[in-house]
Amino acid sequence: MSDERFYIGVDLGGTNIASAVVSAAGALSGKSSIPTPRGCNEIADAIARCCRMSMRAAGISCGDVVSVGVGVPGTVDGHGNVLFACNIDMRSFPLAEALSSRLGLPVTLDNDANCAAAGEYLAGCGRGCSSLLCLTIGTGIGGGFVSNGRIFRGFNGCAPEVGHMVIDFGGRRCACSRRGCFETLASASALERMTREYIAEQPDSICAAIAAGRGRVDGRTIFAAMDSGDAGARDVFRRYAEYLACGVTNLVNIFQPELVCLGGGISAQGERLLAPVRGIVEAEDYARVGARRTKIVCASLGNDAGITGAALMGRLNGGNT
Amino acid sequence: MSDERFYIGVDLGGTNIASAVVSAAGALSGKSSIPTPRGCNEIADAIARCCRMSMRAAGISCGDVVSVGVGVPGTVDGHGNVLFACNIDMRSFPLAEALSSRLGLPVTLDNDANCAAAGEYLAGCGRGCSSLLCLTIGTGIGGGFVSNGRIFRGFNGCAPEVGHMVIDFGGRRCACSRRGCFETLASASALERMTREYIAEQPDSICAAIAAGRGRVDGRTIFAAMDSGDAGARDVFRRYAEYLACGVTNLVNIFQPELVCLGGGISAQGERLLAPVRGIVEAEDYARVGARRTKIVCASLGNDAGITGAALMGRLNGGNT
């Protein structure tokens, strides 16, 4: 290897741990993945193992690495502790210290949505823009906001919790205890639920046949049904897009970011997802009379955004701002 | 006068223009007010006249004044232009230049909600806190956010437009064209509308008698009815507080500010307004498992917040962040 120094980024998920070696320019190598075990120390062991796999695959050693950054599916403080991450059953655990002692490297933690936003801002669709709101649409809806090179965390490190913005007062109960949260209506899980409800109502639909043929319903089912000419499926998707656009318009009005990027598996649908959302946002956002309008795009780094952002987070002037 | 230098703050409203001389420490003197005329140049004339009235009343002259700051009920750019302010029928007008040429002083503009937030942050309830979200509850709901000495404006200067956050999907039509906006449900106008609806449904209620006695319904009517033991009025207020708390909880989840302050005429109700809102927000906000919780208070400067913030805005490191 040359004198080049590298970073390691880790995406700690509820199901899998993924890591890679990341160059200062944002190039990934040595991507590795292992299942997430149960237990805090077991998770620290597994992350360390995954990082070593990445270094080996990239042909580097610890001496070539500046630091390790971990994206955590939950809240962290500014001192390397995970405060609460329900999907991995971790609460008040000093993960940075646990991992640092295993690897002999400096370790930083951040929320996974912040990492994805940082990754897109530094090396993805947000390069060169002044501010970026990155929404990760999956089981829930995560949000990360970067503005003028600073990541926004709120005074307690928990912002911006956009998934738990109520858009439907008195509506469906959310796991957070509120009713009608954005993520109960516009997450990938919500689209799956709407698809299942449609199939239950229309068991003879093309959509039902596709689901039966595949043996399951997922976030792609409704798009496959639309491709096969199922008009009812188009109605289901249109309703989903209205919910998604409602929350996105709220966030455009609140943050007025130069760019909103939509990430998560559903963003692979590209313009098919974007066009109806963009149509509604552009008709409704409050700054529509002005010359400077927010652009809405799909995330460009896919699942690599979190790893890239975790690795390079140190480049953003962070702190709880 | 001594060598002390002063600032002038102006609150440009749809009905009245108010101005005062403001010391560097945030003390007001020479408060003056005149009706807002129609026409852009007429408004510039009137503001200049109001500023001269304030200087005269405070016993100072232009030579004692560092700068003039104007809070505008609409959007402004960073170059002294009002982009759009529907209540005063002003669009794309170089108000700073127009006023500067009349007074021979440097003039800056900002959105009125930003000015109120800056005023409370610099000299009111937000002194010493790291971040403050200031909501002004009136005809609509305005928002201003200050964090670590910076005012948040979004990339186009229009943020944060919190009043047009939909909290009731498909609900009541808002003037902005969306449905179920926060301000259609939780502004002072919304409370007045709910009060009128209650009176129409219950013409024999104490509330109806109070309104008939006063010859009008305003934001205080429902509180007077509650004071007189009208149980139905309590239900109306409870429903209003639920809407207000819903939007506040959304914004706490999104911004995680150290402090939320509620301003506008209704904030004179103090704990009677705050207690039910706080109860809901504290039960529902996403960071409720953490140690660092947002505090919710009433604004302390009242109508002076906008004048103070407009005058002293230069102390906040602004820009479109």
XYZ file of C-alpha atoms in Angstrom:
642
model
C 0.000 0.000 0.000
C 0.982 3.612 -0.465
C 1.075 6.236 2.253
C -2.620 6.846 1.716
C -4.667 6.820 4.907
C -8.070 5.179 5.131
C -11.220 5.230 7.199
C -13.530 2.382 8.118
C -17.286 2.860 7.978
C -19.736 0.520 9.689
C -23.480 0.246 9.161
C -24.860 -1.463 12.260
C -28.289 -2.784 11.325
C -30.872 -4.848 13.158
C -30.197 -7.811 10.858
C -26.683 -7.341 9.484
C -23.484 -5.474 10.190
C -21.829 -4.103 7.039
C -18.418 -2.441 6.844
C -15.962 -1.162 4.274
C -12.667 0.635 3.955
C -13.295 4.178 2.704
C -10.753 6.466 1.061
C -10.678 10.181 1.826
C -12.303 10.679 -1.570
C -15.196 8.404 -0.601
C -14.197 5.269 -2.576
C -15.210 1.989 -0.916
C -13.250 -1.267 -0.868
C -13.325 -4.488 1.119
C -17.067 -4.470 1.697
C -17.985 -7.124 4.249
C -21.113 -8.187 6.066
C -22.024 -10.505 8.936
C -25.253 -11.141 10.859
C -25.921 -8.950 13.900
C -25.740 -11.088 17.065
C -27.681 -10.419 20.282
C -25.924 -8.848 23.264
C -23.923 -5.641 23.500
C -20.460 -7.181 23.868
C -21.277 -9.757 21.209
C -22.199 -6.900 18.850
C -18.893 -5.142 19.599
C -17.035 -8.422 18.897
C -18.917 -8.850 15.614
C -18.256 -5.264 14.457
C -14.545 -5.675 15.185
C -14.521 -8.962 13.212
C -16.333 -7.312 10.297
C -13.841 -4.409 10.275
C -10.916 -6.868 10.175
C -12.572 -8.696 7.265
C -12.835 -5.370 5.413
C -9.199 -4.451 6.084
C -8.040 -7.882 4.924
C -10.185 -7.713 1.780
C -8.880 -4.191 1.029
C -5.283 -5.232 1.657
C -4.612 -2.791 4.502
C -3.872 -3.050 8.216
C -4.864 -1.074 11.318
C -1.801 1.114 10.825
C -3.316 2.443 7.580
C -6.576 3.439 9.276
C -7.278 6.879 10.723
C -10.530 6.043 12.496
C -13.632 3.886 12.544
C -17.124 5.384 12.326
C -20.260 3.442 13.215
C -23.810 4.284 12.152
C -26.213 3.151 14.876
C -29.977 2.558 14.437
C -30.895 4.734 17.396
C -29.777 7.641 19.545
C -26.186 8.257 20.602
C -24.596 10.930 22.763
C -21.496 12.903 21.848
C -19.282 10.701 24.037
C -19.360 7.394 22.210
C -22.327 5.903 24.027
C -25.401 4.374 22.448
C -28.346 5.768 24.394
C -31.165 3.715 22.942
C -31.400 1.453 19.902
C -34.443 -0.775 20.226
C -33.816 -2.885 17.089
C -30.525 -4.190 18.473
C -31.706 -4.121 22.092
C -28.942 -1.743 23.187
C -29.363 0.901 25.870
C -26.735 3.113 27.562
C -23.775 1.132 26.206
C -20.261 2.601 25.621
C -19.948 1.094 22.148
C -17.132 3.379 20.956
C -14.909 2.400 23.886
C -15.798 -1.289 23.546
C -14.890 -1.246 19.867
C -11.829 0.958 20.287
C -10.333 -1.430 22.829
C -10.888 -4.336 20.436
C -9.366 -2.643 17.370
C -6.849 -0.222 18.873
C -8.325 2.573 16.738
C -10.318 5.737 17.485
C -14.044 5.071 17.106
C -16.926 7.515 16.655
C -20.666 6.827 16.646
C -23.560 8.559 14.979
C -27.178 7.922 14.184
C -27.543 5.895 10.973
C -29.799 8.459 9.280
C -27.222 11.171 10.006
C -24.561 8.912 8.481
C -26.616 8.377 5.328
C -27.146 12.127 4.998
C -23.429 12.777 5.527
C -22.536 10.128 2.932
C -24.829 11.590 0.274
C -23.643 15.115 1.098
C -19.936 14.283 0.941
C -19.839 11.706 -1.838
C -23.316 11.225 -3.322
C -26.204 13.217 -4.746
C -25.599 16.110 -2.338
C -22.067 16.969 -3.402
C -21.714 20.700 -3.849
C -25.125 21.636 -2.470
C -25.538 23.977 0.491
C -28.082 21.883 2.367
C -29.496 18.407 2.107
C -32.335 16.611 3.826
C -31.931 12.867 3.395
C -34.956 10.643 4.105
C -34.383 6.917 4.460
C -37.611 5.075 3.699
C -37.667 1.569 5.130
C -39.360 -0.051 8.122
C -39.684 3.518 9.390
C -38.599 6.869 7.965
C -35.275 8.241 9.161
C -34.039 11.749 8.504
C -30.673 13.460 8.414
C -30.055 17.134 7.662
C -26.748 18.676 6.622
C -26.399 22.408 6.095
C -23.271 24.327 5.149
C -21.044 21.465 6.190
C -22.695 20.923 9.548
C -24.856 18.017 10.574
C -27.955 18.996 12.506
C -28.500 17.054 15.722
C -30.569 19.251 18.048
C -29.458 20.163 21.552
C -29.720 16.584 22.772
C -28.392 14.758 19.712
C -31.796 13.278 18.785
C -32.869 15.520 15.865
C -34.344 15.375 13.322
C -36.875 12.670 14.164
C -38.951 13.260 11.043
C -40.668 9.857 11.009
C -42.647 10.818 14.089
C -44.166 13.966 12.664
C -47.961 13.488 12.802
C -49.540 14.190 9.409
C -52.909 12.535 10.104
C -54.299 13.775 13.422
C -56.059 10.952 15.295
C -55.022 8.416 12.652
C -53.371 5.020 12.853
C -51.435 4.251 16.027
C -47.625 4.395 15.694
C -45.119 2.332 17.700
C -43.987 5.634 19.276
C -47.485 5.947 20.855
C -48.648 8.879 18.688
C -51.312 8.587 16.002
C -50.882 9.273 12.285
C -47.081 9.605 12.214
C -45.455 10.154 8.804
C -43.811 6.735 8.984
C -47.076 4.908 9.716
C -48.355 6.202 6.364
C -45.336 6.610 4.080
C -42.665 4.072 5.081
C -41.970 0.995 2.946
C -43.769 -1.010 5.650
C -46.818 1.229 5.174
C -46.796 0.550 1.410
C -46.584 -3.174 2.112
C -49.521 -2.914 4.521
C -51.559 -0.982 1.941
C -50.686 -3.648 -0.639
C -51.831 -6.433 1.685
C -55.064 -4.566 2.422
C -55.682 -4.162 -1.313
C -55.095 -7.875 -1.917
C -57.491 -8.762 0.893
C -60.151 -6.506 -0.651
C -59.465 -7.626 -4.230
C -58.401 -11.279 -4.055
C -58.962 -11.650 -7.821
C -56.684 -8.732 -8.755
C -53.485 -9.017 -10.749
C -51.708 -7.805 -7.620
C -53.073 -10.736 -5.598
C -51.933 -13.160 -8.289
C -48.429 -11.677 -8.316
C -48.181 -11.903 -4.541
C -49.415 -15.507 -4.611
C -46.909 -16.380 -7.326
C -44.026 -14.878 -5.350
C -45.258 -16.285 -2.067
C -44.961 -12.908 -0.351
C -45.806 -9.203 -0.356
C -43.015 -6.660 -0.252
C -42.331 -3.079 -1.301
C -41.974 -4.131 -4.955
C -45.278 -5.993 -5.262
C -47.384 -2.927 -6.014
C -44.976 -1.777 -8.739
C -45.051 -5.221 -10.379
C -48.861 -5.106 -10.334
C -48.854 -1.636 -11.916
C -46.479 -2.934 -14.604
C -49.003 -5.686 -15.353
C -51.830 -3.189 -15.814
C -53.585 -3.451 -12.436
C -55.544 -0.165 -12.224
C -56.417 -0.674 -8.552
C -52.710 -1.027 -7.772
C -52.151 2.364 -9.385
C -54.740 3.831 -7.002
C -52.956 2.271 -4.018
C -49.620 3.706 -5.120
C -51.157 7.119 -5.818
C -52.527 7.228 -2.266
C -49.123 6.188 -0.878
C -47.415 8.912 -2.950
C -49.864 11.477 -1.534
C -48.887 10.559 2.023
C -45.197 10.622 1.164
C -45.546 13.972 -0.616
C -47.469 15.407 2.340
C -44.613 14.685 4.726
C -41.962 15.790 2.224
C -43.808 19.085 1.635
C -43.987 19.652 5.410
C -40.234 19.120 5.648
C -39.500 21.330 2.639
C -41.551 24.096 4.282
C -39.704 23.613 7.569
C -36.109 23.137 6.381
C -36.144 24.763 2.922
C -33.195 22.576 1.927
C -31.533 22.926 -1.443
C -31.990 19.185 -1.947
C -34.235 16.457 -0.560
C -32.976 12.964 -1.292
C -35.126 9.897 -0.855
C -33.243 6.739 0.073
C -34.032 3.187 1.152
C -34.991 0.252 -1.063
C -37.988 2.021 -2.606
C -35.736 4.725 -4.065
C -34.629 2.133 -6.643
C -37.973 2.939 -8.345
C -36.423 6.256 -9.407
C -38.663 8.573 -11.391
C -41.662 6.323 -10.909
C -41.527 7.207 -7.221
C -40.248 10.751 -7.649
C -42.551 12.116 -10.339
C -45.850 11.977 -8.391
C -44.174 13.150 -5.173
C -42.461 16.025 -6.957
C -45.720 17.022 -8.639
C -47.479 17.428 -5.314
C -44.586 19.108 -3.486
C -44.047 21.624 -6.279
C -47.750 22.523 -6.292
C -47.971 22.908 -2.506
C -44.697 24.077 -0.981
C -44.832 27.515 0.542
C -41.776 28.877 -1.284
C -43.335 28.099 -4.659
C -43.602 31.797 -5.507
C -39.833 32.193 -5.103
C -37.044 31.613 -7.576
C -35.087 29.170 -5.433
C -36.930 25.882 -5.149
C -35.918 22.702 -3.375
C -34.968 19.831 -5.713
C -36.134 16.304 -4.969
C -33.952 13.391 -6.068
C -33.307 9.759 -5.232
C -30.266 8.912 -3.135
C -27.319 7.944 -5.288
C -25.183 5.826 -2.963
C -27.841 3.302 -1.955
C -26.794 1.208 1.015
C -23.242 2.563 0.784
C -24.378 6.007 1.981
C -24.422 4.974 5.643
C -20.978 3.330 5.507
C -19.460 6.288 3.639
C -21.003 8.855 5.991
C -20.034 6.921 9.135
C -16.437 6.741 7.917
C -16.142 10.383 6.857
C -18.419 12.043 9.446
C -15.386 13.731 11.007
C -15.251 16.008 7.969
C -18.554 17.598 8.928
C -18.331 20.185 11.620
C -20.684 18.431 13.960
C -21.592 19.069 17.535
C -25.143 19.445 18.704
C -26.241 22.383 16.611
C -26.862 61.810 25.248
C -23.689 59.908 26.067
C -21.458 58.162 23.551
C -23.730 55.122 23.683
C -24.813 53.839 20.276
C -28.345 52.696 19.562
C -30.276 50.569 17.129
C -33.772 51.034 15.771
C -36.120 48.097 15.491
C -39.278 48.154 13.362
C -42.192 45.742 13.409
C -43.973 46.140 10.073
C -47.439 44.659 10.498
C -50.477 44.455 8.269
C -52.333 46.964 10.449
C -49.671 48.998 12.256
C -46.021 49.896 12.065
C -44.288 49.932 15.461
C -40.746 51.069 16.149
C -38.443 51.733 19.084
C -34.899 52.712 19.896
C -33.060 49.677 21.269
C -29.872 49.729 23.329
C -27.158 47.129 22.802
C -28.414 45.499 26.001
C -31.911 45.176 24.567
C -33.608 48.025 26.444
C -36.404 49.771 24.501
C -37.251 53.464 24.501
C -39.264 55.816 22.329
C -41.839 53.241 21.292
C -44.008 54.644 18.493
C -46.739 53.317 16.272
C -48.623 54.486 13.181
C -51.112 52.791 10.856
C -49.706 50.883 7.882
C -50.638 52.670 4.646
C -51.151 50.988 1.261
C -48.442 51.192 -1.406
C -44.770 50.276 -1.216
C -43.324 53.798 -1.222
C -46.026 54.974 1.155
C -45.001 52.180 3.545
C -41.338 53.223 3.293
C -42.372 56.829 4.039
C -44.418 55.721 7.037
C -41.630 53.544 8.471
C -39.179 56.450 8.174
C -41.678 58.715 9.937
C -42.206 56.168 12.720
C -38.424 55.811 13.200
C -38.050 59.594 13.503
C -40.856 59.635 16.074
C -38.978 56.987 18.085
C -35.678 58.881 17.905
C -37.368 62.093 18.980
C -39.171 60.361 21.868
C -35.929 58.693 22.966
C -34.009 61.950 22.703
C -31.480 60.790 20.131
C -30.662 61.656 16.516
C -29.599 59.669 13.448
C -25.972 60.183 14.427
C -26.536 58.046 17.530
C -27.953 55.145 15.523
C -25.880 52.242 14.204
C -28.543 50.662 12.019
C -32.242 50.078 11.462
C -33.714 46.566 11.350
C -37.186 45.835 9.972
C -39.252 42.720 10.641
C -41.410 41.989 7.589
C -44.548 39.805 7.531
C -43.327 37.731 4.599
C -40.248 36.515 2.778
C -37.132 38.593 2.212
C -33.879 37.863 0.408
C -30.430 38.538 1.807
C -30.093 41.738 -0.228
C -32.656 43.994 1.384
C -35.577 43.077 -0.861
C -39.020 42.010 0.259
C -39.901 39.054 -1.953
C -43.512 38.519 -0.979
C -45.633 39.870 1.885
C -49.303 39.362 1.065
C -50.692 41.198 4.135
C -49.086 44.470 3.073
C -49.423 43.731 -0.639
C -45.677 43.993 -1.257
C -43.817 41.920 -3.827
C -40.199 42.208 -5.040
C -39.634 45.627 -3.470
C -36.186 46.992 -2.390
C -37.450 48.141 1.007
C -34.019 48.382 2.656
C -32.741 50.740 -0.027
C -35.965 52.775 0.000
C -35.753 53.213 3.742
C -32.002 53.773 3.835
C -32.270 56.626 1.356
C -34.982 58.235 3.494
C -33.103 57.935 6.806
C -29.463 57.997 5.760
C -28.852 54.892 7.869
C -27.969 51.259 7.078
C -31.128 49.143 6.966
C -31.550 45.373 7.193
C -34.688 43.277 6.718
C -35.751 39.954 8.117
C -38.874 37.892 8.434
C -40.948 38.951 11.456
C -40.989 35.469 13.001
C -37.194 35.342 12.750
C -37.056 38.728 14.454
C -39.294 37.544 17.306
C -37.114 34.456 17.768
C -33.956 36.587 17.741
C -35.484 38.993 20.275
C -36.432 36.235 22.706
C -33.046 34.556 22.221
C -31.017 37.717 22.784
C -33.067 39.504 25.422
C -36.060 37.376 26.443
C -36.924 33.868 27.611
C -34.193 32.311 25.454
C -31.222 34.089 26.996
C -28.432 31.606 27.672
C -30.054 28.650 25.951
C -28.337 26.826 23.096
C -31.355 26.657 20.799
C -34.801 28.173 20.706
C -37.859 27.590 18.541
C -40.201 30.557 18.814
C -43.799 30.102 17.629
C -45.935 33.197 17.156
C -49.593 32.253 17.405
C -51.879 34.805 15.791
C -53.818 34.963 12.536
C -51.432 32.223 11.427
C -48.527 30.498 13.152
C -45.058 31.847 12.452
C -41.843 30.148 13.458
C -38.267 31.216 14.037
C -35.377 28.972 15.046
C -32.085 30.092 16.571
C -29.330 27.625 17.342
C -25.895 28.353 18.767
C -26.167 32.002 17.865
C -27.296 31.435 14.292
C -30.700 32.071 12.865
C -31.977 29.312 10.605
C -33.315 30.502 7.252
C -32.980 27.605 4.808
C -31.112 27.883 1.513
C -33.628 30.367 0.098
C -34.337 32.427 3.204
C -37.890 31.102 3.627
C -37.447 28.605 6.482
C -38.941 27.575 8.815
C -42.512 27.823 7.516
C -43.973 25.797 10.385
C -47.553 27.074 10.029
C -47.919 25.168 6.775
C -47.010 21.787 8.152
C -50.010 19.517 7.535
C -51.065 17.731 10.724
C -54.517 16.635 9.525
C -54.241 14.941 6.128
C -57.198 15.848 3.910
C -58.553 18.253 6.534
C -59.701 21.863 6.372
C -58.457 23.931 3.420
C -55.697 26.445 4.234
C -55.086 29.762 2.453
C -51.804 28.261 1.203
C -53.863 25.663 -0.779
C -52.934 22.662 1.380
C -55.379 20.906 3.697
C -55.064 20.492 7.473
C -52.139 22.886 8.027
C -51.027 23.443 11.621
C -52.211 27.052 11.481
C -55.694 26.151 10.250
C -56.129 24.164 13.482
C -53.993 25.830 16.136
C -53.719 29.565 15.355
C -55.619 32.152 17.395
C -57.945 32.469 14.389
C -58.630 28.745 14.600
C -59.550 29.051 18.284
C -61.891 31.917 17.415
C -63.493 29.819 14.680
C -63.917 26.884 17.086
C -65.472 29.279 19.609
C -67.927 30.608 17.011
C -68.828 27.054 15.986
C -69.461 26.153 19.622
C -71.682 29.205 20.098
C -73.651 28.307 16.960
C -74.167 24.774 18.286
C -74.917 25.885 21.853
C -76.665 29.263 21.614
C -77.789 28.927 25.257
C -74.286 28.374 26.621
C -72.446 30.709 28.980
C -69.954 31.219 26.167
C -72.705 32.471 23.844
C -73.917 34.882 26.531
C -70.395 36.227 27.070
C -69.902 36.749 23.331
C -73.284 38.486 23.068
C -72.434 40.719 26.018
C -69.104 41.746 24.514
C -70.554 42.049 21.037
C -67.774 39.924 19.543
C -65.814 36.672 19.645
C -62.039 36.774 20.016
C -59.216 34.611 21.330
C -60.159 35.445 24.933
C -63.834 34.484 24.728
C -63.309 30.781 25.374
C -61.140 31.488 28.437
C -63.769 33.831 29.865
C -66.390 31.118 29.357
C -64.192 28.546 31.119
C -63.740 30.988 34.002
C -67.533 31.186 34.267
C -67.865 27.407 34.512
C -68.871 26.553 30.936
C -67.986 22.843 30.654
C -68.487 22.788 26.888
C -65.986 25.641 26.549
C -63.458 23.495 28.398
C -63.973 20.775 25.793
C -63.418 23.278 22.983
C -60.193 24.497 24.575
C -59.006 20.934 25.242
C -59.471 20.098 21.551
C -57.597 23.264 20.554
C -54.757 22.383 22.956
C -54.550 18.913 21.386
C -54.040 20.434 17.944
C -51.476 22.889 19.250
C -49.635 20.148 21.145
C -49.653 17.938 18.046
C -47.799 20.551 16.009
C -45.472 21.456 18.857
C -44.583 17.780 19.383
C -43.842 17.438 15.651
C -41.518 20.417 15.857
C -39.840 19.187 19.040
C -39.182 15.857 17.308
C -37.787 17.645 14.253
C -35.701 20.409 15.861
C -35.032 19.038 19.382
C -34.573 22.617 20.616
C -33.574 23.331 24.178
C -36.548 25.686 24.428
C -39.861 26.177 22.643
C -41.477 29.521 23.342
C -45.072 30.283 22.485
C -45.802 33.892 21.615
C -48.677 35.956 20.293
C -51.658 37.296 22.212
C -52.769 33.889 23.459
C -49.481 33.420 25.317
C -50.816 35.922 27.869
C -52.845 32.954 29.181
C -49.594 31.567 30.600
C -49.824 28.240 32.404
C -53.458 27.824 31.432
C -52.276 27.471 27.841
C -48.970 25.782 28.597
C -50.000 23.076 31.050
C -52.207 20.996 28.711
C -49.796 21.462 25.798
C -46.820 20.474 27.902
C -48.653 17.422 29.235
C -49.212 16.080 25.729
C -45.764 16.969 24.366
C -43.988 15.382 27.325
C -45.992 12.180 26.927
C -45.412 11.935 23.179
C -42.090 13.434 22.131
C -39.621 10.927 20.770
C -36.733 11.955 23.024
C -38.800 11.277 26.150
C -36.533 8.368 27.127
C -33.527 10.716 27.220
C -32.271 12.942 29.996
C -32.292 16.167 27.994
C -35.833 17.291 27.323
C -37.099 20.369 25.537
C -38.685 22.961 27.829
C -41.871 24.754 26.760
C -42.468 28.310 27.968
C -44.409 31.417 27.023
C -42.581 34.234 25.272
C -41.428 36.887 27.722
C -41.076 39.995 25.532
C -44.584 40.026 24.075
C -44.917 42.389 21.154
C -41.482 43.856 21.889
C -39.746 40.655 20.766
C -40.040 41.525 17.079
C -38.741 45.079 17.516
C -35.858 43.931 19.724
C -34.878 41.129 17.359
C -35.135 43.314 14.256
C -32.849 45.888 15.889
C -30.255 43.429 17.181
C -30.394 40.764 14.429
C -26.874 41.702 13.352
C -25.579 40.016 16.512
C -26.713 36.626 15.243
C -24.410 35.070 12.738
C -27.008 34.781 10.049
C -26.754 33.878 6.430
C -28.874 31.200 4.883
C -27.902 28.241 7.008
